[in-house]
Amino acid sequence: MGTVHRFPVERKNTPARAADAAAGLAHALRVSVDAMVGADASFSQREAAALELGNEATRLFLRDDLVAIGERHGEAVEVDGHIYKRHEPGTVRYFTLCGAVDIERFTYREVGMQNGPTIVPMELEAGLVEGTTPALGYRLTLGYSKDHMRSCEEDMKADHRCPPSRSTMERTAKAIGAQAKRVVPRVEPRLRNAEPVPEGTIAISIGLDRTSVPMEEPQAESETPRTRRKKRSKPYERKQPEPIDVNYRMAYVGTVGFYNADGEKLTSRCYAAAAHEVPTEQIVSRMMADLRSALRQVPKLAVGVVQDGAPEMWNLLSPALAAEPLVANTSCYEAIDRYHLNERLGNILRCTEPEAAIRMQRLSNWNASLDQSDSAIYRIREYVRAVYADAIANNDSTLIEKLEPHLTYLENNAHRMRYVRLLEAGLPIGSGATEGACKSVVQKRANSGGQRWRPAGLEAVLTLRAVHLSERLPRFWANFAAAYRSDVTRCA
């Protein structure tokens, strides 16, 4: 019954003795299954019985271990150089993958301080995470990063586990996410320092984008609700909740992708921040840290920024890149996503060419020239300039109005539309990785039907989901869970 994070276990017995012990357990389990469902029961019945008994045996084992840990602490303990004295007893319910356990344990209060802080040595020595065993804590963290708790509950039950109530799972996962948000600045550098640049990497592409998230916000007094609500047929038994509106706010997403000579993405890191957070602190600084780490290992990697033309995104990334000394020593490129340029060129042709067949042919020719020459975009811009000048000469206000934003777009961004150089450097010419992250990191988790978020909850879930989709969750958990454990020394 291993878990996906697979922390190393120090075994005191040889593999042969471990095998003998497992054989003894298997025999005892077979006897118990025979007594429970009978030797003539179907295989599926016996499998279910074995899993149920295994759960209950593990639950009792964990309960007894926790009780034993609590009983050996005595009247006073030392934790992190501070002395604590036994304070008050209490029975608390903790949760495991195999069911809940009720443990009678003491709290301890720091000596020498009036109303000083209290601790629970048993929790610290066992490394319990927000009232759960480490294995359940990891499972809830993984489940919360992937989907809502209803889905996690269904998966655990399908695995013949015994999850706590959904409300407990939700509360615990949010608490873990909130704590993860606080410790990311401390843990993430450790993970980054241990991550080698994938073998075969020749280029790194980064990008920023935004996507909408439904946020629950207080409704202003005397303001008409903007969100449709069902009429309530029954009176509230308790206090009526405060009126709220659901407003869509733009969350930020950033990606750092590693590419080989064939232009294939080898791996990527992703980051996300809610609309109320500062993107330079929550995303851009961490992307730059990834970039520095990679360039220290492979100094001559090509670096590219590929994203859409939103000025606010470029205003965040361009200064950050300019401030990186290691970037100055390598080739650095900026590009507007090719798909967005094609959209823009199609709109230009719809303004200037009435014949559909001619439009399609010209767009095809433009794309072919963009694939062959970095100067192609300047020739396209000259064409648009000429058409715009003719519209001014002919006083064609309608065409002027339609063309002006497109021409401005080309004037401001033509230097970011040279795609041959990107392809030669092994960089992508599309921002699919970043736009895909908008969907995979934010939309799929935070924008399902009926969902709405408060700031703290969104911060928690985006933190865990970004860590998970960056393939860092097992290593993050190893560092994160260690903070819940402390050495507890019994005082004589």
XYZ file of C-alpha atoms in Angstrom:
492
model
C 0.000 0.000 0.000
C 2.603 2.523 -1.112
C 1.907 6.127 -2.012
C 3.066 7.946 -5.109
C 5.540 10.114 -3.242
C 7.450 6.989 -2.087
C 9.547 8.374 0.727
C 12.480 6.048 1.463
C 11.837 3.643 4.307
C 14.708 2.508 6.509
C 14.293 -1.236 6.904
C 15.860 -2.938 9.897
C 15.299 -6.430 8.464
C 16.813 -8.036 5.392
C 14.613 -8.472 2.280
C 14.290 -12.175 3.136
C 12.957 -11.408 6.613
C 10.624 -8.770 5.164
C 9.298 -11.367 2.743
C 8.752 -13.821 5.611
C 6.899 -11.155 7.568
C 4.713 -10.361 4.545
C 3.965 -14.061 4.089
C 2.871 -14.266 7.715
C 0.573 -11.290 7.252
C -0.854 -12.820 4.081
C -1.618 -16.048 5.917
C -3.311 -14.198 8.765
C -5.287 -12.166 6.233
C -6.411 -15.317 4.434
C -7.660 -16.820 7.701
C -9.543 -13.603 8.485
C -11.083 -13.424 4.988
C -12.202 -17.054 5.231
C -13.859 -16.268 8.548
C -15.457 -13.099 7.182
C -16.914 -14.201 3.833
C -16.104 -17.908 3.629
C -13.628 -19.873 1.559
C -16.257 -20.489 -1.140
C -17.021 -16.788 -1.735
C -16.292 -15.305 -5.164
C -12.893 -13.802 -5.864
C -14.311 -10.252 -6.010
C -15.985 -10.755 -2.617
C -12.754 -12.042 -1.122
C -10.775 -9.173 -2.663
C -13.177 -6.601 -1.173
C -13.032 -8.349 2.211
C -9.221 -8.428 2.138
C -9.059 -4.704 1.360
C -11.559 -3.903 4.093
C -9.629 -5.943 6.646
C -6.368 -4.416 5.482
C -7.800 -0.954 6.016
C -9.051 -1.766 9.489
C -5.790 -3.448 10.496
C -3.788 -0.459 9.253
C -6.125 1.951 11.041
C -5.672 0.105 14.336
C -1.910 -0.076 13.768
C -1.721 3.697 13.211
C -3.941 4.379 16.209
C -1.757 2.298 18.500
C 1.407 3.937 17.143
C 0.025 7.421 17.821
C -1.059 6.430 21.326
C 2.411 5.016 22.012
C 4.065 8.214 20.771
C 1.872 10.341 23.027
C 2.476 8.181 26.111
C 6.256 8.461 26.057
C 6.516 12.216 26.428
C 6.124 12.501 30.191
C 5.570 15.702 32.174
C 7.868 17.967 30.158
C 9.435 17.951 26.706
C 11.940 20.009 24.749
C 11.148 21.102 21.187
C 13.462 23.374 19.166
C 15.278 24.503 22.325
C 12.111 25.411 24.251
C 10.754 23.566 27.289
C 7.061 22.735 27.424
C 5.115 21.332 30.372
C 2.100 19.041 30.188
C -1.023 21.200 30.116
C -4.421 19.658 29.360
C -5.688 16.284 28.149
C -8.106 15.909 25.300
C -9.441 13.387 22.838
C -9.023 14.432 19.211
C -10.056 12.738 15.994
C -7.331 12.348 13.373
C -7.770 11.008 9.859
C -5.917 8.339 7.901
C -6.357 6.744 4.489
C -7.980 3.841 6.297
C -10.439 5.720 8.525
C -10.542 8.013 11.538
C -8.800 7.368 14.856
C -9.695 8.994 18.175
C -6.571 9.671 20.223
C -6.361 10.839 23.822
C -3.343 13.095 24.049
C -2.019 16.086 26.026
C -1.242 19.601 24.995
C 1.934 21.143 26.404
C 2.504 24.808 27.299
C 5.841 26.630 27.100
C 7.517 27.106 30.452
C 8.371 30.602 31.704
C 5.686 32.454 29.771
C 2.277 33.455 31.083
C -0.319 31.966 28.777
C 2.518 30.874 26.529
C 2.026 28.984 23.266
C 0.862 25.402 23.402
C 1.936 22.457 21.272
C 0.904 18.844 20.816
C 4.154 16.815 20.939
C 2.438 13.729 19.585
C 1.436 15.616 16.406
C 4.923 17.067 15.995
C 6.769 13.782 16.444
C 4.396 11.910 14.125
C 4.441 14.721 11.527
C 0.658 14.934 11.292
C -0.408 17.396 8.590
C -3.438 19.533 9.438
C -4.975 16.705 11.457
C -4.189 13.947 8.949
C -1.468 11.349 8.620
C 1.185 12.240 6.013
C -0.131 9.720 3.485
C -3.687 11.071 3.629
C -2.387 14.634 3.596
C -0.535 13.936 0.359
C -3.571 12.232 -1.167
C -5.799 15.220 -0.374
C -3.183 17.612 -1.718
C -2.975 15.687 -4.982
C -6.758 15.389 -5.216
C -7.341 19.083 -4.511
C -4.781 20.102 -7.117
C -6.497 17.923 -9.729
C -10.223 18.425 -9.130
C -12.936 19.173 -6.584
C -13.231 17.073 -3.438
C -16.243 15.150 -4.701
C -14.016 13.621 -7.362
C -11.271 12.894 -4.816
C -13.782 11.207 -2.525
C -15.086 9.047 -5.372
C -11.553 8.010 -6.350
C -10.611 7.098 -2.792
C -13.742 5.036 -2.307
C -13.128 3.288 -5.635
C -9.665 2.432 -4.288
C -11.359 0.881 -1.212
C -10.027 3.605 1.048
C -11.987 5.208 3.879
C -11.924 8.984 3.353
C -13.251 11.446 5.928
C -16.325 13.517 5.176
C -16.164 15.748 2.135
C -16.328 18.873 4.276
C -13.328 17.642 6.295
C -11.440 16.857 3.102
C -12.228 20.299 1.689
C -11.237 22.095 4.883
C -7.990 20.130 5.208
C -7.005 20.581 1.564
C -7.608 24.333 1.754
C -5.504 24.556 4.917
C -2.691 22.640 3.210
C -2.970 24.877 0.146
C -2.854 28.027 2.274
C 0.240 26.770 4.068
C 1.813 25.734 0.759
C 1.268 29.275 -0.508
C 3.212 30.597 2.473
C 6.157 28.197 2.150
C 6.575 28.209 -1.642
C 9.203 31.006 -1.515
C 11.294 28.862 0.820
C 10.752 25.418 -0.741
C 10.769 26.249 -4.441
C 14.449 27.312 -4.596
C 15.448 23.924 -3.150
C 13.482 22.126 -5.848
C 14.872 24.366 -8.569
C 18.484 23.848 -7.473
C 18.033 20.076 -7.723
C 16.461 20.170 -11.208
C 18.857 19.502 -14.091
C 18.175 21.014 -17.490
C 16.580 18.165 -19.504
C 19.082 16.388 -21.712
C 18.942 17.679 -25.280
C 17.617 21.127 -24.380
C 18.834 23.877 -26.721
C 16.241 26.597 -26.026
C 13.910 27.959 -23.374
C 10.638 29.672 -24.236
C 8.694 31.714 -21.706
C 5.364 33.505 -21.851
C 2.576 35.192 -19.893
C -1.160 35.241 -20.424
C -4.391 35.865 -18.531
C -7.703 34.064 -18.198
C -10.945 34.711 -16.345
C -12.025 33.207 -13.007
C -15.429 33.638 -11.305
C -14.869 35.465 -8.015
C -17.372 35.808 -5.180
C -17.432 39.444 -4.062
C -19.618 41.348 -1.581
C -22.501 43.166 -3.177
C -22.405 46.897 -2.572
C -25.187 48.284 -0.387
C -28.328 49.343 -2.239
C -26.855 48.030 -5.488
C -28.950 45.863 -7.800
C -27.549 42.312 -7.937
C -25.612 41.616 -11.141
C -25.736 37.843 -10.623
C -28.958 35.942 -11.233
C -30.226 34.063 -8.180
C -32.836 31.425 -7.674
C -35.752 32.442 -5.526
C -35.664 30.651 -2.188
C -38.878 28.768 -1.397
C -38.011 28.042 2.248
C -37.065 30.584 4.921
C -33.524 30.568 6.280
C -33.205 28.608 9.527
C -30.255 30.725 10.574
C -28.894 34.098 9.546
C -29.360 34.955 5.896
C -25.968 35.107 4.137
C -24.586 38.454 3.066
C -25.511 39.366 -0.523
C -22.765 38.654 -3.022
C -22.112 39.015 -6.736
C -20.043 36.730 -8.945
C -17.643 38.748 -11.072
C -15.088 37.426 -13.530
C -11.530 38.567 -12.821
C -8.381 37.888 -14.839
C -5.877 35.469 -13.330
C -2.282 35.391 -14.590
C -0.459 32.340 -15.925
C 3.229 32.014 -16.823
C 5.207 29.145 -18.340
C 8.862 28.210 -18.790
C 9.326 25.538 -21.468
C 12.454 23.536 -22.396
C 12.841 22.580 -26.103
C 15.174 20.278 -28.036
C 16.665 20.662 -31.523
C 13.510 19.251 -33.126
C 11.372 21.937 -31.518
C 9.777 19.431 -29.151
C 8.897 20.519 -25.627
C 10.768 18.336 -23.143
C 9.215 19.704 -19.968
C 7.760 22.919 -18.607
C 7.160 24.802 -15.377
C 3.982 26.763 -14.835
C 2.916 29.432 -12.388
C -0.381 31.133 -11.660
C -1.595 34.137 -9.697
C -5.078 35.420 -8.900
C -6.185 38.811 -10.173
C -5.624 40.507 -6.800
C -1.992 39.332 -6.604
C 1.053 41.130 -7.984
C 2.217 39.155 -11.059
C 5.824 40.378 -10.869
C 6.143 38.825 -7.398
C 4.006 35.732 -7.852
C 4.992 34.720 -11.394
C 7.652 36.764 -13.186
C 10.299 36.569 -10.437
C 9.897 32.782 -10.271
C 10.126 32.443 -14.061
C 13.345 34.445 -13.976
C 14.677 32.166 -11.242
C 14.009 29.139 -13.483
C 15.775 30.909 -16.316
C 18.828 31.760 -14.180
C 19.071 28.194 -12.918
C 18.999 26.801 -16.466
C 21.526 29.306 -17.835
C 23.958 28.573 -14.998
C 23.898 24.945 -16.092
C 23.884 25.547 -19.867
C 24.990 29.139 -20.520
C 24.388 29.180 -24.291
C 20.735 28.191 -24.314
C 18.629 30.324 -26.642
C 15.933 32.243 -24.770
C 12.637 33.290 -26.316
C 9.526 35.142 -25.194
C 6.517 34.022 -27.218
C 3.090 35.392 -26.291
C 0.235 37.472 -27.656
C 0.515 41.191 -28.311
C -1.031 42.481 -25.076
C 1.216 45.390 -24.019
C 0.688 44.686 -20.309
C 2.255 41.231 -20.720
C 5.290 42.593 -22.548
C 5.650 45.368 -19.978
C 6.038 42.675 -17.320
C 8.472 40.325 -19.067
C 10.706 42.574 -21.177
C 12.088 44.613 -18.231
C 12.589 41.449 -16.189
C 14.619 39.861 -18.985
C 16.643 43.029 -19.506
C 17.607 42.948 -15.825
C 19.010 39.391 -16.036
C 22.806 39.430 -16.540
C 22.939 35.831 -17.777
C 20.434 36.584 -20.538
C 22.785 39.211 -21.953
C 25.332 36.460 -22.624
C 23.035 34.355 -24.795
C 20.706 34.799 -27.763
C 17.361 36.274 -26.732
C 14.301 36.588 -28.956
C 10.847 38.133 -28.666
C 7.912 37.015 -30.789
C 4.196 37.557 -31.159
C 2.400 34.240 -31.314
C 2.058 33.277 -34.991
C -1.609 32.339 -34.639
C -2.465 35.806 -33.355
C -0.579 37.386 -36.261
C -2.482 35.202 -38.734
C -5.749 36.341 -37.200
C -4.647 39.940 -37.620
C -3.554 39.406 -41.244
C -6.870 37.746 -42.047
C -8.729 40.741 -40.617
C -6.568 43.108 -42.693
C -7.369 41.211 -45.889
C -11.081 41.209 -45.112
C -10.870 45.004 -44.984
C -8.887 45.370 -48.193
C -9.816 42.493 -50.519
C -13.457 41.681 -51.366
C -12.717 38.417 -53.225
C -12.457 35.411 -50.870
C -10.250 33.378 -53.214
C -7.786 36.242 -53.616
C -7.749 36.752 -49.832
C -6.920 33.120 -49.204
C -4.174 33.108 -51.827
C -2.582 36.290 -50.502
C -2.713 35.017 -46.907
C -1.081 31.774 -48.044
C 1.656 33.730 -49.833
C 2.247 35.886 -46.767
C 2.586 32.836 -44.540
C 5.015 31.199 -46.957
C 7.151 34.333 -47.018
C 7.087 34.584 -43.197
C 8.427 31.017 -43.062
C 11.287 31.894 -45.427
C 12.429 35.392 -44.552
C 12.529 37.616 -41.479
C 12.079 40.655 -43.696
C 8.683 39.402 -44.925
C 6.785 41.163 -42.140
C 8.206 44.514 -43.231
C 6.982 43.955 -46.795
C 3.540 43.081 -45.420
C 3.607 46.229 -43.335
C 4.466 48.293 -46.415
C 1.430 46.846 -48.174
C -0.824 47.876 -45.274
C 0.789 51.318 -45.159
C 0.105 51.818 -48.857
C -3.549 50.761 -48.569
C -3.955 53.028 -45.543
C -2.416 55.965 -47.434
C -4.795 55.396 -50.344
C -7.727 55.355 -47.925
C -6.616 58.716 -46.543
C -6.172 60.121 -50.078
C -9.671 58.930 -51.028
C -11.135 60.111 -47.710
C -12.448 56.571 -47.060
C -13.233 57.005 -43.364
C -14.670 53.499 -43.008
C -11.505 51.805 -44.276
C -9.314 54.190 -42.266
C -11.177 53.271 -39.090
C -10.839 49.532 -39.777
C -7.196 49.577 -40.811
C -5.789 51.969 -38.223
C -5.621 49.508 -35.268
C -4.086 46.811 -37.510
C -1.439 49.164 -38.854
C -0.647 50.370 -35.336
C -0.281 46.731 -34.269
C 2.208 46.064 -37.071
C 4.115 49.288 -36.433
C 4.548 48.412 -32.747
C 5.282 44.717 -33.113
C 6.883 44.028 -36.509
C 10.235 43.379 -34.812
C 8.526 40.543 -32.918
C 7.257 38.857 -36.090
C 10.526 37.453 -37.443
C 9.929 33.732 -37.137
C 12.772 32.232 -39.173
C 15.322 33.180 -36.529
C 13.196 31.545 -33.818
C 12.876 28.293 -35.741
C 16.608 28.216 -36.396
C 17.218 28.664 -32.649
C 14.910 25.751 -31.799
C 12.200 27.976 -30.322
C 8.455 27.615 -30.911
C 6.639 30.316 -32.877
C 3.355 29.784 -31.071
C 2.323 30.476 -27.493
C 0.437 27.197 -27.212
C 2.292 26.196 -24.048
C 1.184 29.336 -22.217
C -2.345 29.388 -23.600
C -2.638 25.692 -22.850
C -1.558 26.408 -19.280
C -4.389 28.948 -18.985
C -6.723 26.058 -19.652
C -4.950 23.284 -17.745
C -3.850 25.287 -14.692
C -6.805 27.641 -14.256
C -9.827 26.933 -16.429
C -10.135 23.179 -15.858
C -9.789 23.541 -12.100
C -11.264 26.935 -11.236
C -13.862 27.621 -13.917
C -16.113 24.570 -13.986
C -19.868 24.981 -13.927
C -21.184 26.563 -10.731
C -17.774 27.312 -9.251
C -16.941 30.624 -7.618
C -13.940 31.562 -5.546
C -12.784 33.751 -2.732
C -9.222 35.101 -2.863
C -7.706 32.790 -0.216
C -9.270 29.663 -1.715
C -8.158 30.534 -5.238
C -4.608 31.261 -4.073
C -4.465 27.869 -2.342
C -5.759 25.813 -5.247
C -3.686 27.598 -7.911
C -0.541 27.137 -5.815
C -1.051 23.378 -5.537
C -2.190 22.926 -9.127
C 0.778 24.803 -10.579
C 3.180 22.737 -8.458
C 1.463 19.521 -9.578
C 1.433 20.388 -13.296
C 5.089 21.440 -13.070
C 5.868 17.832 -12.007
C 7.165 19.059 -8.660
C 4.489 17.865 -6.253
C 6.210 14.726 -4.829
C 9.440 16.625 -4.140
C 7.533 19.664 -2.909
C 5.603 17.472 -0.494
C 8.787 15.904 0.905
C 10.000 19.388 1.898
C 6.568 20.681 2.869
C 5.559 17.780 5.128
C 8.934 17.852 6.901
C 7.999 21.256 8.345
C 5.163 19.607 10.301
C 7.576 17.316 12.102
C 9.895 18.234 14.984
C 12.218 16.288 17.260
C 10.615 15.935 20.680
C 12.885 15.160 23.629
C 11.486 14.030 26.954
C 12.853 16.047 29.840
C 14.085 14.160 32.876
